[in-house]
Structure formats: C-alpha cells, structure tokens
Coordinates of C-alpha atoms (C1' of nucleotides) in Angstrom, one line a residue:
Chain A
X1175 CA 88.7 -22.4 -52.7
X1176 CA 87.4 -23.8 -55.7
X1177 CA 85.6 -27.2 -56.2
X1178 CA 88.0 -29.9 -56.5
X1179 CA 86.0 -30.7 -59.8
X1180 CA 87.3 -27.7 -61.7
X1181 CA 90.2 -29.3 -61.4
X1182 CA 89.7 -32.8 -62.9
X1183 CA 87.8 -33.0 -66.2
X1184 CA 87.2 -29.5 -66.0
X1185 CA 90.6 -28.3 -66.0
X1186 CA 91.4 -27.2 -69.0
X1187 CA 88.1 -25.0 -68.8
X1188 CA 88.8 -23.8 -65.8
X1189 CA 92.4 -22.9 -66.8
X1190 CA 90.9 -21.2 -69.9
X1191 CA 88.5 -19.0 -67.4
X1192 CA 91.4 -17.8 -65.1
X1193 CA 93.4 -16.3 -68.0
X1194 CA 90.7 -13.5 -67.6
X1195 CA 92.4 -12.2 -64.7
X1196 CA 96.0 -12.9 -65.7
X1197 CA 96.3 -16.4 -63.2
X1198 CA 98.7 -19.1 -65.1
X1199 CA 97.1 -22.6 -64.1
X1200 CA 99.9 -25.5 -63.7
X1201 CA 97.8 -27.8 -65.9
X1202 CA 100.6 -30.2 -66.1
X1203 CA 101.8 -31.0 -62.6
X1204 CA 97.7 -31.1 -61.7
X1205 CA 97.0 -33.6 -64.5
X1206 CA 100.1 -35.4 -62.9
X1207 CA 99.3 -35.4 -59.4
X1208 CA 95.2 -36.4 -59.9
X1209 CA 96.3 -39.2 -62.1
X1210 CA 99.1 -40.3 -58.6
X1211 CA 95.9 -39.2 -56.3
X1212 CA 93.8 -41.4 -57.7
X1213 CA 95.9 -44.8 -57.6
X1214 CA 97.2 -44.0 -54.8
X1215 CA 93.5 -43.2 -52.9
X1216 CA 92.1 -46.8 -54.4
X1217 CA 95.1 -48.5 -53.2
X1218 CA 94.9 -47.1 -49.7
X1219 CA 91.1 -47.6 -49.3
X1220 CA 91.6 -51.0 -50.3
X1221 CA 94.5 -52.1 -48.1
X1222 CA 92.1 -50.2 -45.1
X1223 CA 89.5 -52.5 -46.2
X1224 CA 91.5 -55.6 -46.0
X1225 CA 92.8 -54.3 -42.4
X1226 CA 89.6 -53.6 -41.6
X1227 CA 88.2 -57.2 -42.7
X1228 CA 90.6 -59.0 -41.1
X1229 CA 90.5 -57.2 -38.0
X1230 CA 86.8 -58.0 -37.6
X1231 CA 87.9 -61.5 -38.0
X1232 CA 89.9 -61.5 -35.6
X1233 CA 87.2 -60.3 -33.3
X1234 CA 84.7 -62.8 -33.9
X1235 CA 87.4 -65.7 -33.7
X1236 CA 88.5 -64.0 -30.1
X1237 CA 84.6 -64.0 -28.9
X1238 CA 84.1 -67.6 -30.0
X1239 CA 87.5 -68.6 -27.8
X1240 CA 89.2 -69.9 -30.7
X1241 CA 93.2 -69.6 -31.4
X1242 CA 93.4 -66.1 -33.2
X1243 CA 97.3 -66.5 -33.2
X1244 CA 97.2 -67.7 -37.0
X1245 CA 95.2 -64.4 -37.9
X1246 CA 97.2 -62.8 -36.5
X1247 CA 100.5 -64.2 -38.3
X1248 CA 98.1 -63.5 -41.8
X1249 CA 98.0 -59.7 -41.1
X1250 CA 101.9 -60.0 -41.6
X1251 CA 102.9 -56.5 -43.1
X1252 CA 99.9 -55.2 -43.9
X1253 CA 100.0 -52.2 -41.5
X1254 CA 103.7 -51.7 -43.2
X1255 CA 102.0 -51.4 -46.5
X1256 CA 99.7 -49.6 -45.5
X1257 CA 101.2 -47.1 -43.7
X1258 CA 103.3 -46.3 -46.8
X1259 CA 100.8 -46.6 -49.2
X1260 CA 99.1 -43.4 -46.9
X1261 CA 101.7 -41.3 -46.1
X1262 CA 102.3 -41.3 -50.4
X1263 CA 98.9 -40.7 -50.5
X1264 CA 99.2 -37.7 -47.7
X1265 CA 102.6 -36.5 -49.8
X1266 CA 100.5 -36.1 -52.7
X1267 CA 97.3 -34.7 -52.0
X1268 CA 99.7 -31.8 -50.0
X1269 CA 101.0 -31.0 -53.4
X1270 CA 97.7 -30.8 -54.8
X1271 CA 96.2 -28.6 -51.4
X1272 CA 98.8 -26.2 -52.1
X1273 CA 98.4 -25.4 -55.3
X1274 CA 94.7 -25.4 -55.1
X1275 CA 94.8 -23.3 -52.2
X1276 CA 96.3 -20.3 -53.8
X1277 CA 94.4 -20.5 -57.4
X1278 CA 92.1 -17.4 -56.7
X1279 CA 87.9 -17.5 -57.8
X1280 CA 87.0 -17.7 -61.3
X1281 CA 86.0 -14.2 -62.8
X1282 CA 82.1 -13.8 -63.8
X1283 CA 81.6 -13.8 -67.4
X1284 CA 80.4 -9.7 -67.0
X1285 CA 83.6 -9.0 -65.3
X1286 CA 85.6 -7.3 -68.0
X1287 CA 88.8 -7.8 -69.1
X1288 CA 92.1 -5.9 -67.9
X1289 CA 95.2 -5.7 -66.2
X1290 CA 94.7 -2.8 -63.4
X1291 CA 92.1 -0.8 -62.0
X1292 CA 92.4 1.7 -65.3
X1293 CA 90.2 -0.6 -67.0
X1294 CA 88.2 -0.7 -64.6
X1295 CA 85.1 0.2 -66.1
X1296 CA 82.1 2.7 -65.3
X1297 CA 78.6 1.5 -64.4
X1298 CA 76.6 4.7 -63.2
X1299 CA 77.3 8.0 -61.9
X1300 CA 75.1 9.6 -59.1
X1301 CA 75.2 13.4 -58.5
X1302 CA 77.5 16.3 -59.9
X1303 CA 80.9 17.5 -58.6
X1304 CA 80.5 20.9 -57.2
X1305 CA 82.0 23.9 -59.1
X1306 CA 83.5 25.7 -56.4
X1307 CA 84.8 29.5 -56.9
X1308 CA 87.2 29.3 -54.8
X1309 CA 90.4 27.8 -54.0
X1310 CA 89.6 24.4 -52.1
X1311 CA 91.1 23.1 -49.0
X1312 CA 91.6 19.4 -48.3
X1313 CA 90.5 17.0 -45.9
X1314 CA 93.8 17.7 -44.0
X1315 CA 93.8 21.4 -44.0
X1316 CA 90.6 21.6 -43.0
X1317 CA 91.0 19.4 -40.0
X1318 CA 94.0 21.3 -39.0
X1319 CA 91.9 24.2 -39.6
X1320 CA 89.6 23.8 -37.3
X1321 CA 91.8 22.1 -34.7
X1322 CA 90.5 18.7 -35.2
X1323 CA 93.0 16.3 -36.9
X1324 CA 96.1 16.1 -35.7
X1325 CA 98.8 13.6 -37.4
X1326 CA 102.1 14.8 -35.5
X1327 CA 100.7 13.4 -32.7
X1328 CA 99.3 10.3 -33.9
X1329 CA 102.6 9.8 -35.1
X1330 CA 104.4 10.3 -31.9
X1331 CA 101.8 8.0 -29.7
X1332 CA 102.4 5.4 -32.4
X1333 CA 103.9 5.9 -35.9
X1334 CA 102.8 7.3 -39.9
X1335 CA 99.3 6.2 -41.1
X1336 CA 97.5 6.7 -37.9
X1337 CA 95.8 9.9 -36.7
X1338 CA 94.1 11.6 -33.8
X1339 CA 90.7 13.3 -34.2
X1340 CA 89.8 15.6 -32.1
X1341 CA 86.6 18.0 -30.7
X1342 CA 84.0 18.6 -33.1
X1343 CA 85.8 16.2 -36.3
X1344 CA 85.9 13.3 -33.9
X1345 CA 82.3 13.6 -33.4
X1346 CA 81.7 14.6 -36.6
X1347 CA 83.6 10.7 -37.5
X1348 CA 81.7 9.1 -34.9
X1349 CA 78.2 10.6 -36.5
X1350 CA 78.9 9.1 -39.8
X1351 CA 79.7 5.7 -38.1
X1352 CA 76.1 5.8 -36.1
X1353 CA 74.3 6.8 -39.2
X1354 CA 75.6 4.3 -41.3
X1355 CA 74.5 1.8 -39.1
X1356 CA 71.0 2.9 -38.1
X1357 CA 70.5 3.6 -41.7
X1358 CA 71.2 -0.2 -42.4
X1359 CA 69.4 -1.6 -39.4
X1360 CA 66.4 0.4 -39.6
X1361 CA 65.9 0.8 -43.1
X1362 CA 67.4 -2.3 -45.3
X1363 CA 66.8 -5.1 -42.9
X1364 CA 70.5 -5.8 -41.3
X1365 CA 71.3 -7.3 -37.9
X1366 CA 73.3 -5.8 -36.2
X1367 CA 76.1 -7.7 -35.0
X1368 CA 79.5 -6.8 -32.5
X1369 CA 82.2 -9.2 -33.1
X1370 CA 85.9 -9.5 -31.9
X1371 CA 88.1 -7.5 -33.6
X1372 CA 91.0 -10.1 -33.3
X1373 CA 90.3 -13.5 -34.9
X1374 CA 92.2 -16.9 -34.9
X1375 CA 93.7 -18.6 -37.8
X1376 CA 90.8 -20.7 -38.6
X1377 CA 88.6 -18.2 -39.4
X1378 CA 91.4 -16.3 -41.7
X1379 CA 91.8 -19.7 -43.3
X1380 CA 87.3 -19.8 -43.7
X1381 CA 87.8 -16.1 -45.8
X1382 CA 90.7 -17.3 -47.2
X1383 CA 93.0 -14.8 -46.1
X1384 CA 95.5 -17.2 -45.2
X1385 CA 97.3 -19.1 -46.6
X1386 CA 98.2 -16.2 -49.0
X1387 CA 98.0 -12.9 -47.7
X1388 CA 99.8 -13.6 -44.2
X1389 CA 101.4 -10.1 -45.0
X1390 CA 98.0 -8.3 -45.1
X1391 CA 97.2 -8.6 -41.4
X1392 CA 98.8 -7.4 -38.5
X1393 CA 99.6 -10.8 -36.5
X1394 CA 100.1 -10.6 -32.6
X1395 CA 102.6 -12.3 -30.2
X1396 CA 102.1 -14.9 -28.0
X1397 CA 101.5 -18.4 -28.1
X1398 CA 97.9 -18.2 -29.9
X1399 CA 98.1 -17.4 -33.5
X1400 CA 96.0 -14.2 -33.2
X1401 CA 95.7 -11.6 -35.8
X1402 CA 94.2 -8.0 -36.2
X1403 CA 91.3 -8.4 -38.2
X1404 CA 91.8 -5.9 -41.9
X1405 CA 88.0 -6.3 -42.2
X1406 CA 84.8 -7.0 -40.5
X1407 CA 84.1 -9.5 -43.0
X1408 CA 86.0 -11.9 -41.3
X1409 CA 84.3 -12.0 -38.6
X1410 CA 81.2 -11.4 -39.8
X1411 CA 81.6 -14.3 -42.6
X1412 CA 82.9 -16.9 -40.1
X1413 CA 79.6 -16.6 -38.5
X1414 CA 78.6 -19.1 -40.6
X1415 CA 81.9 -21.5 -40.5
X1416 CA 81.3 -25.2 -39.8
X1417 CA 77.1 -24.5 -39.9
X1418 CA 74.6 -26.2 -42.0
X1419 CA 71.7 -23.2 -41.7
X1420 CA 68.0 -23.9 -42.2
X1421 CA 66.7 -22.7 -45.4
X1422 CA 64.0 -20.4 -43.6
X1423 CA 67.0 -18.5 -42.0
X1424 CA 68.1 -17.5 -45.4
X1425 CA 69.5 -14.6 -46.1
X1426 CA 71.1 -13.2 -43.5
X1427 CA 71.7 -9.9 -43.7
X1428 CA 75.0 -8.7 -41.1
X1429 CA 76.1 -5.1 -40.4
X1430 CA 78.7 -4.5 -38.4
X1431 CA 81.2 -1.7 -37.0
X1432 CA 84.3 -2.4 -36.2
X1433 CA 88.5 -1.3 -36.4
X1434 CA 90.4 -2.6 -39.4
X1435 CA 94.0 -3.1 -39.0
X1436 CA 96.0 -2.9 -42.4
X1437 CA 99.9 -3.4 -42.7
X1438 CA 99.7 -1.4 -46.0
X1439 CA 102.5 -3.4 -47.0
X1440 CA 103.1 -2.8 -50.6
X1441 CA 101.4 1.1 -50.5
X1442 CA 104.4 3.1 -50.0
X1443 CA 104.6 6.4 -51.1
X1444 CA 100.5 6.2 -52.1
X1445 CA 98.1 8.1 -50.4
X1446 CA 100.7 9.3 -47.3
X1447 CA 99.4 12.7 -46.9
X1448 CA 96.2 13.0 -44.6
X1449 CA 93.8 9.7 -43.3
X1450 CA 93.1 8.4 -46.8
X1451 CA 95.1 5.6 -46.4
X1452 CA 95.7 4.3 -42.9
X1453 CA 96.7 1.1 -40.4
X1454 CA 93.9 1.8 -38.4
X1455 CA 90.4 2.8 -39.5
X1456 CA 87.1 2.4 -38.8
X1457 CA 84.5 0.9 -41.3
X1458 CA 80.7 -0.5 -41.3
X1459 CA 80.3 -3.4 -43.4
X1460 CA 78.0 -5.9 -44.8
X1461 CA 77.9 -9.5 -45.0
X1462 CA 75.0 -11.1 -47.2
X1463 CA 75.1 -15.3 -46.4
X1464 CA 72.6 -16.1 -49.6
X1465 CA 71.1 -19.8 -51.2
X1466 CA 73.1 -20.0 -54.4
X1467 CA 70.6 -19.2 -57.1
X1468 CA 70.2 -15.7 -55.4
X1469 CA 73.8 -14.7 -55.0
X1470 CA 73.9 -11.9 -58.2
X1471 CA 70.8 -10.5 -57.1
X1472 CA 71.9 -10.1 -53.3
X1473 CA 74.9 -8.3 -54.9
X1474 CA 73.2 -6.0 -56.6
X1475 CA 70.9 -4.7 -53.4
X1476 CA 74.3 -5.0 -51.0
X1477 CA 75.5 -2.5 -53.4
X1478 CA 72.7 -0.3 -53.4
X1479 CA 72.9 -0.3 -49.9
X1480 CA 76.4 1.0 -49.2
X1481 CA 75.1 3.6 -51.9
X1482 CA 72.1 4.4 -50.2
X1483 CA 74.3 6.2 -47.5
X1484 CA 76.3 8.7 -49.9
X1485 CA 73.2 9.5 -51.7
X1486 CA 71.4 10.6 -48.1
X1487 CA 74.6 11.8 -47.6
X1488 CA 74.8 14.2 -51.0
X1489 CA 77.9 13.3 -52.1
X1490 CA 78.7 12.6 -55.4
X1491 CA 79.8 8.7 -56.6
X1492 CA 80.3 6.5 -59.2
X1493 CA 80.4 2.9 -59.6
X1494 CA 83.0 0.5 -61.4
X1495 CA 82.7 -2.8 -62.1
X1496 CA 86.2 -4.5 -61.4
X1497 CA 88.3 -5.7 -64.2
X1498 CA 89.5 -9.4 -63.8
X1499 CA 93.1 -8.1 -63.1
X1500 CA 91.8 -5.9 -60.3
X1501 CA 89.7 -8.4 -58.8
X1502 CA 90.2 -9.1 -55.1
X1503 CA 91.9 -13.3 -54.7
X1504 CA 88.0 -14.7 -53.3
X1505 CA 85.7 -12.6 -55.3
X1506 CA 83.7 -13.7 -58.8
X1507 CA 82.5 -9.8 -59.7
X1508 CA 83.0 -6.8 -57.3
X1509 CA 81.4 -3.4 -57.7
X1510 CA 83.5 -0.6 -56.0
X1511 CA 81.4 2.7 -55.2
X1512 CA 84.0 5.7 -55.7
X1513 CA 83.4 9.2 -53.7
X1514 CA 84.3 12.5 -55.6
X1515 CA 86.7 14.0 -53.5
X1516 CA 87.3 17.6 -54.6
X1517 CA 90.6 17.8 -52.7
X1518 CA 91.9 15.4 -55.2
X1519 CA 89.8 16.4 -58.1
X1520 CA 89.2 12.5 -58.3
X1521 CA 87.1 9.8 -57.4
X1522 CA 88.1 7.8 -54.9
X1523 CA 86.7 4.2 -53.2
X1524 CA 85.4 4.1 -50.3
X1525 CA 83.3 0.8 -51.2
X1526 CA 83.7 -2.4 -53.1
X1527 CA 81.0 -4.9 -52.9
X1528 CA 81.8 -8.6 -54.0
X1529 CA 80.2 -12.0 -54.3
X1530 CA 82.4 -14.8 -53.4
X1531 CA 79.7 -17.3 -54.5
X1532 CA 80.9 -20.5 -52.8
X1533 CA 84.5 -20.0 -52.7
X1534 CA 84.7 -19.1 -48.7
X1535 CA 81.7 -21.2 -48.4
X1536 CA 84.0 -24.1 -49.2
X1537 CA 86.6 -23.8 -46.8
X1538 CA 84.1 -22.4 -44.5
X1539 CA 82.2 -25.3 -44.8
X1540 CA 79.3 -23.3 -44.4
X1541 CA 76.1 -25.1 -46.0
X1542 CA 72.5 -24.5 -45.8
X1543 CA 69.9 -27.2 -46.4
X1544 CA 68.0 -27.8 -49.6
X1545 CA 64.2 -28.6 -48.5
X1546 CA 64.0 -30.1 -52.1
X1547 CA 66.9 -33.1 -51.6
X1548 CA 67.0 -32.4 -47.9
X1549 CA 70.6 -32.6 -48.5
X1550 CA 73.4 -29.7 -47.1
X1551 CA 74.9 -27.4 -50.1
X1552 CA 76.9 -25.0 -49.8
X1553 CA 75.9 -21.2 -49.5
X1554 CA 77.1 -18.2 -51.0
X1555 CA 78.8 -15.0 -49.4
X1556 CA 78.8 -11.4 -50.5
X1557 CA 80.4 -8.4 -48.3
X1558 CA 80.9 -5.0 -49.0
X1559 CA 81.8 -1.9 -47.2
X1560 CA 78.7 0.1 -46.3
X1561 CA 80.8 2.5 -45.9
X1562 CA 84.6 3.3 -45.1
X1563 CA 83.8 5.7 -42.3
X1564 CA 87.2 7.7 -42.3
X1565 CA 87.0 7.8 -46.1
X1566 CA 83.5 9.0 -45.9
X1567 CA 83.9 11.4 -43.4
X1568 CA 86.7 13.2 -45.6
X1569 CA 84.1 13.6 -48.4
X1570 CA 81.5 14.9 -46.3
X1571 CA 84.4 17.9 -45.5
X1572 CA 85.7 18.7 -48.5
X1573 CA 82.6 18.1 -50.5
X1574 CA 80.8 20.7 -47.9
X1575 CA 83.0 23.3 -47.0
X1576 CA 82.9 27.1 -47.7
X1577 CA 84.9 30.0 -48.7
X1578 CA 86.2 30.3 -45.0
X1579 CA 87.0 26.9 -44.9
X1580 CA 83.9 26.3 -42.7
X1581 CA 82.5 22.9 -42.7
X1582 CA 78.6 22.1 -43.4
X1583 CA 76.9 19.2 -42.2
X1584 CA 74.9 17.3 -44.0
X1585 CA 70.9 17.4 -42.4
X1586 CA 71.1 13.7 -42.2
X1587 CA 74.0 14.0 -39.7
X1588 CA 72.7 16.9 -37.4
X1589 CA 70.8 14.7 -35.5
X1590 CA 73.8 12.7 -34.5
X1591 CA 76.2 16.1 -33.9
X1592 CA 73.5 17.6 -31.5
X1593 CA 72.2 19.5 -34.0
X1594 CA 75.1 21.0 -34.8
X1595 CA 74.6 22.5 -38.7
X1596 CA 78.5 23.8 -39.2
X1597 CA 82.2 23.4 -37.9
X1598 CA 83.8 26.7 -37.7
Chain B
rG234 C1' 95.6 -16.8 -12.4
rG235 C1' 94.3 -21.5 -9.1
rA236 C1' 91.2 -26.2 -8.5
rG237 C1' 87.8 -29.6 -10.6
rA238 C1' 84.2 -31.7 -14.4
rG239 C1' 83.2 -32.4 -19.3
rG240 C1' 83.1 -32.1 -25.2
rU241 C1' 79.3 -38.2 -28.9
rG242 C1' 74.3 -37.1 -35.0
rG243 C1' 69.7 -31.1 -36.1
rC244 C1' 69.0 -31.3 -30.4
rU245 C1' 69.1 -34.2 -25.5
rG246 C1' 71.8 -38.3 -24.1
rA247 C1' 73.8 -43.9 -23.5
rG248 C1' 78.2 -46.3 -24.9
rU249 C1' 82.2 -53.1 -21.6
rG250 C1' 89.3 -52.3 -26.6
rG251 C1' 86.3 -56.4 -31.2
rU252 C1' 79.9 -56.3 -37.0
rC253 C1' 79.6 -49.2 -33.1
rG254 C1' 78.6 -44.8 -37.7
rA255 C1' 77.1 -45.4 -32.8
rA256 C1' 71.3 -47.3 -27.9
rA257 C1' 67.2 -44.4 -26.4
rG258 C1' 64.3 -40.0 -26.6
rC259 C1' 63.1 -35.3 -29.1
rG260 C1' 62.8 -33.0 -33.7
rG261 C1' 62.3 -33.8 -39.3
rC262 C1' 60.3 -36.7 -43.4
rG263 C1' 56.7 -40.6 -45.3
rG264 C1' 52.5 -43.5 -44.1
rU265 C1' 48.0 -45.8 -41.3
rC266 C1' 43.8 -43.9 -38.8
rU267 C1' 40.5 -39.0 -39.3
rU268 C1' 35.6 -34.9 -42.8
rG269 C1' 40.3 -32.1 -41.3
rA270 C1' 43.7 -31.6 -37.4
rA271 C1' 45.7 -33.5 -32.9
rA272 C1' 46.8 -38.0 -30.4
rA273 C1' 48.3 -43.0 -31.2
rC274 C1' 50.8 -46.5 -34.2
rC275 C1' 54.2 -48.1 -38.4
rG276 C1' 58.4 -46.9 -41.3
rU277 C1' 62.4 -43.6 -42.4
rU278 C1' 66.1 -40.0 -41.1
rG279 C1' 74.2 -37.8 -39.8
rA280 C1' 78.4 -35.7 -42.8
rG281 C1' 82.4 -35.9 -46.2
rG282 C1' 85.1 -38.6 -50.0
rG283 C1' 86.9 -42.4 -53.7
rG284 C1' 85.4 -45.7 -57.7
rA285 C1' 83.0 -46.9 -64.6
rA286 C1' 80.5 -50.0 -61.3
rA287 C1' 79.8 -53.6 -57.5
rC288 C1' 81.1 -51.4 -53.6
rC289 C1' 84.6 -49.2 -50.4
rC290 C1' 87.0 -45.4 -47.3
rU291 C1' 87.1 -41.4 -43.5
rC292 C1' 84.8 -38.8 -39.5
rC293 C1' 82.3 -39.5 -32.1
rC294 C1' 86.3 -31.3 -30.2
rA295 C1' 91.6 -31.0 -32.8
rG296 C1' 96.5 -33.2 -33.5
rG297 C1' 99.7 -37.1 -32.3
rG298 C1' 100.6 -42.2 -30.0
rU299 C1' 99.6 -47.6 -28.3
rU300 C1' 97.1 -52.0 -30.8
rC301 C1' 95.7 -57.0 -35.5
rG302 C1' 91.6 -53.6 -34.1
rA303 C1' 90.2 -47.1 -30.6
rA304 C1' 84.2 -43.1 -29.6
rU305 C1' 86.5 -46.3 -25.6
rC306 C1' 93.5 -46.5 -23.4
rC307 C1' 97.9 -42.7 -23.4
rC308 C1' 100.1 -37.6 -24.5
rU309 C1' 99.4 -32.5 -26.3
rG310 C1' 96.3 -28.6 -27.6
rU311 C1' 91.5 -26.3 -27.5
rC312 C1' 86.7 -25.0 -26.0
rU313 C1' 82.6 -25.2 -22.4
rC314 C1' 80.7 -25.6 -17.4
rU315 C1' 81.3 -25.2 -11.8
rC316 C1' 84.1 -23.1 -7.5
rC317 C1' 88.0 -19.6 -5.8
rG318 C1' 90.9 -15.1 -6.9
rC319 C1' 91.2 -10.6 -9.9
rC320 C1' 88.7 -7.1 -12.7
rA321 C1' 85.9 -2.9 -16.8

RNA sequence: GGAGAGGUGGCUGAGUGGUCGAAAGCGGCGGUCUUGAAAACCGUUGAGGGGAAACCCUCCCAGGGUUCGAAUCCCUGUCUCUCCGCCA
C-alpha cells in the first residue's frame, strides 16, 4: 500500500501520477473522509486522555484510603462518549482502509505510457531467431513426438491446463529447474531457500494479493484460510514480514523453486493448446529485499539474472519495459524478458522482473535499520521469475529441434540429463 | 489425534487489577579512564500514530469481553515447547 501521506497534502499529486496507468483516484470522498478522520482521531485521543487522567486519579485516591465514590460519580458518561466517539472513528478510517487498500503503486516516471501490453515498449534484443528450412513442429507435437507429454491424461487424472511429462521431457523439465537454480546460487550470490507452497492469509495480505485478487489463487477448504500459492514470491517476500533487519544483512538475495497454482480465471480461450499456459507449473524465482536508495539498481542486476539463464541457454529474448496500463497492482517499473518461440513465430514471456519499492514493505511491515538515525525504515522488494521453467523448457525444444523433429540439448543441460546430447 | 506448559522490548527474563511502556541482565550507542584496546565505571537505548504546537494516543501473540482503570481477570483463536500416539 501506499504511504498514507500521498493521500493527504499530496493527493492531488498523487492522483495526477496514477492517471499514468489508467487508475481514477476518489479525490473527493478522501478529502472528505481525512477532514472526518482527523476530528474525529483528536476527539478520541482526547476523551482517552481524560479517561485515562481520571482513572489515575482514582488510583492514587484508592492507595491513600480516601472515598473514591465521588470520582467515581465525575466519570459519569465518559466511557458512553467515548465509546461512540471510537467506533465513528473505527467507521471512518474503514472507509478510508478500503479505498486505500485497492489504489495500486504509483508508476516510475520511465514507465511509459499505454493502455495494454502493445505498448509495451522494447529495451534490448539478445540473439537471432533461427531460419529454419523446414516446416517446424511445436512444443506439443514434439512432445507427443517423442512420447513425452501427454495432455489427455493430465486431463483425465485432473482436468484442462495441466499436463503429464513423461521419460526423457520430464527429465529434460526437471534439468532446466536444477540448472536454473545452481546457476543462481553458485554464480549471482542467491540463497537458496525451500518454502511452503501453501500460505495463510496474512502473508497474501503482506504481497498484497489480497484483498483484491481473491480470484487469482486457488483457496483450500477447511477451517484455516489456506491458499495455493500463484508464486514463490509470496513466500519468499514474507520472509521478511513483521522484521526490522540489520543493515549489514542487506540485500538479501532469495532463490527459490517451487509449484505455482493459477485459477487462470479471466484467460479463456488464450494460450489452450499445449503447457504454455497452465494451473500448475513450476518456476524459479527471485526475491531481492534492498535499502531503499538501491532498489532501481537491484532491478536492473535481478533482471540480468533471469537473463543470464536464456543466454547460457542460447535462446533468443527480448526485453520490454511495461507500460503503466500493463503494470502488475504492486509494482513501480517491471521489465518482462520474452523467449522467441518459433512454434508461435512470436516472443513470448517467460519473465517479468519488478520493483515494488516500499509498497509490500508497508503492509509487510518489513523495515531494516538506518545506522545513520538508528531508526527502522522500511525496505524495498523486487521479484522476478528467474525463469518460468515449463515456459523455458518449451523454448529449449522448439528452438533446438531438427528436421526429424529430434530435440538438441543445450551443453549447459547435458550435465543434468546424464549427458544425454539429443531426444529422439 | 490425546495430555500438559507457555507466548512480555534487538535478545534473556521479572511483573501484586491502580504513575507499568514495563524491573534486572545481555547487546547497542555516547562518555570517563587508557599511548591504543580490553576491563571497570557513568549516562543513554522499544515500535507505531495524531496534532500548527504544547503535548497526547495506541501497542506486552491475535481478536473479543469484564472494569472508573487490564501485561495482569474471563472467552475464542493462533503459535511454540514437553510427553504419548501415528507417520514419510
């Protein structure tokens, strides 16, 4: 959430600053309900400190043995008052919560303008799509191909949007998850971290999934609020919740593997055929926890991280910066890294890299301490996807197959397929 | 799953319904002493919020309740620990 500032005498700023990515800000009912906050909080505080003053009175009357029974008649109604004067106050600043809780981050000033991810725009290309003379399969007909995907009976164990891999594509899915992860533990610094895959409301709440995208996660039964996590940055970012971290600790630097859980509610029709766009998939990610003044920095490496991996990996990419009407609800400025899939003839994300600065920090309540004042501020957050390993894995087939439909493997991943240099 | 014990500041740990936001110790910071350091000694040191300000309010796991007044009493939840059972 934002600071509650940007919504007192820096409202109409603020207001002016979320236009960028098309968010209408209620300037009028705010302006109302501060100016009600405001009497109301003074008059509350000051009928607790009468309470409180008279209480204390009665205390020291009581240990000096004298009659407290006229003190006692003086309180009168006060609690009355005062319990009204609180529950307005409660009443209002409810009104206020929820409107503040669902006004999303305020866009960077690079972050250009737009409406959808077509103006989205272009920061870098890496690599050339291959020219291929041939007629070119796609991730799924390769996989059937060779025997190793099969989505009939993912779909009878379970339902659409979930798949089995099989034989040499399973391990082929399980090599690019190991590599990822050594590559980002050995190489750029990350700890590596195994968290629960199912979280409790609180830490939703921290990332600020809820109390607006209830729909996005899968929830479970029973009595404890659980849900499915859709990312490992909820998890990984709630690390941090209720903390005040000593300076010398920062950054940390997370990396984790885990299951995300999507309802895809919203997607249908998009992306059905093959396991481009699933309920269940498996992902690596990153989770930068950052002092302030380094947050845009950190973003920059986090992305060159998740790049890192397609670039050992060969496979042609580009990267977009996010327009402000594509921009995720929490993020300031997100980069997304896009694979050229050449079943598709497009390129596709299978990264996006954001800095939150202290927007989760907030309702995380996850500060660090300044040596200079000595007092707690908040930190900043950054996650990214280092790299969608599904997503990933499809590239690395259609971007290496043959005429005969036969599947290369990239050196970097012979290690982790017992040296195995080709499917088929 | 059953039985019991507990959750207090950065940490350990006291706390009788009434100046308790909380003793003491450790740690941190500042100082005295020292050539320097250590030791010793002295001082200081929780978080959040409101208000133009003086100053005030809230917070002792969370949420309710009792009371003029709750860290302290009552209820519910939650987490941790110990024992038993079960189990990968």
């Amino acid at each position: 959430m934002l600071d509650p500032n940007c919504f007192r005498g820096e409202l109409h700023n603020t207001a002016t600053k979320l236009k960028k990515r098309g968010f209408d800000l209620d300037i009028d009912t705010i302006e109302r309900l501060e100016e009600e906050r405001k009497t109301l909080q003074v008059k509350t505080q000051e009928l607790q400190n009468l309470r409180n003053m008279r209480s204390k009175a009665i205390g020291q009357a009581k240990a000096k043995g004298e009659d407290i029974q006229p003190l006692l008649d003086e309180v009168g109604d006060l609690g009355e008052k005062l319990k009204d004067s609180s529950e307005q106050l409660e009443n209002v600043q409810d009104s206020l919560q929820s409107i503040i809780l669902g006004v999303p981050n305020i866009p960077h000033e690079d972050v250009p303008e737009g409406n959808s991810d077509e103006d989205n725009v272009e920061v870098r290309r890496w690599g050339t799509p291959k020219t291929f003379d041939f007629q070119v399969l796609d991730h799924v007909e390769l996989g059937e191909k060779h025997q190793g995907m099969d989505f009939e009976a993912a779909s009878k164990i379970t339902g659409s949007r979930f798949m089995v891999l099989k034989s040499e594509i399973a391990r082929l899915h399980r090599a690019v998850i190991q590599f990822m992860l050594n590559c980002q533990v050995e190489e750029n610094g990350y700890q590596e971290v195994y968290v629960p895959a199912i979280v409790n409301q609180d830490s939703l709440w921290g990332t600020r999934q809820l109390p607006k995208f209830e729909g996005d996660q899968f929830s479970l039964e029973g009595e404890h609020g659980y849900y499915l996590i859709p990312t490992a940055e909820i998890p990984l970012t709630n690390l941090v919740r209720n903390e005040i971290i000593d300076a010398s600790q920062l950054p940390l630097k997370f990396v984790a593997h885990t299951p995300c859980f999507r309802p895809e509610a919203g997607s249908y029709g998009k992306d059905t055929r093959g396991m481009f766009r699933q309920h269940q998939f498996e992902k690596v990610e990153l989770v930068w926890i950052v002092k302030p003044e380094e947050s845009f920095a950190a973003l920059e490496k986090l992305t060159q991280h998740a790049e890192i991996i397609l670039q050992k990996l060969n496979l042609p990419y580009r990267v977009v910066t996010l327009c402000g009407g594509d921009l995720g609800f929490s993020s300031t400025k997100t980069y997304d890294l896009e694979v050229w899939l050449p079943g598709q003839e497009q390129y596709r994300e299978v990264s996006s890299c954001s800095n939150m600065l202290d927007f989760q920090a907030r309702s995380l309540q996850a500060r660090y301490r300044d040596p200079e004042t000595g007092k707690p501020e908040l930190i900043h957050t950054l996650n990214g996807s280092g790299l969608a390993a599904g997503r990933t894995m499809i590239a690395v087939m259609e971007n290496n197959q043959d005429e005969q439909g036969k599947i290369h493997i990239p050196e970097v991943l012979q290690p982790y397929m017992n040296g195995l240099t080709v499917i088929g």
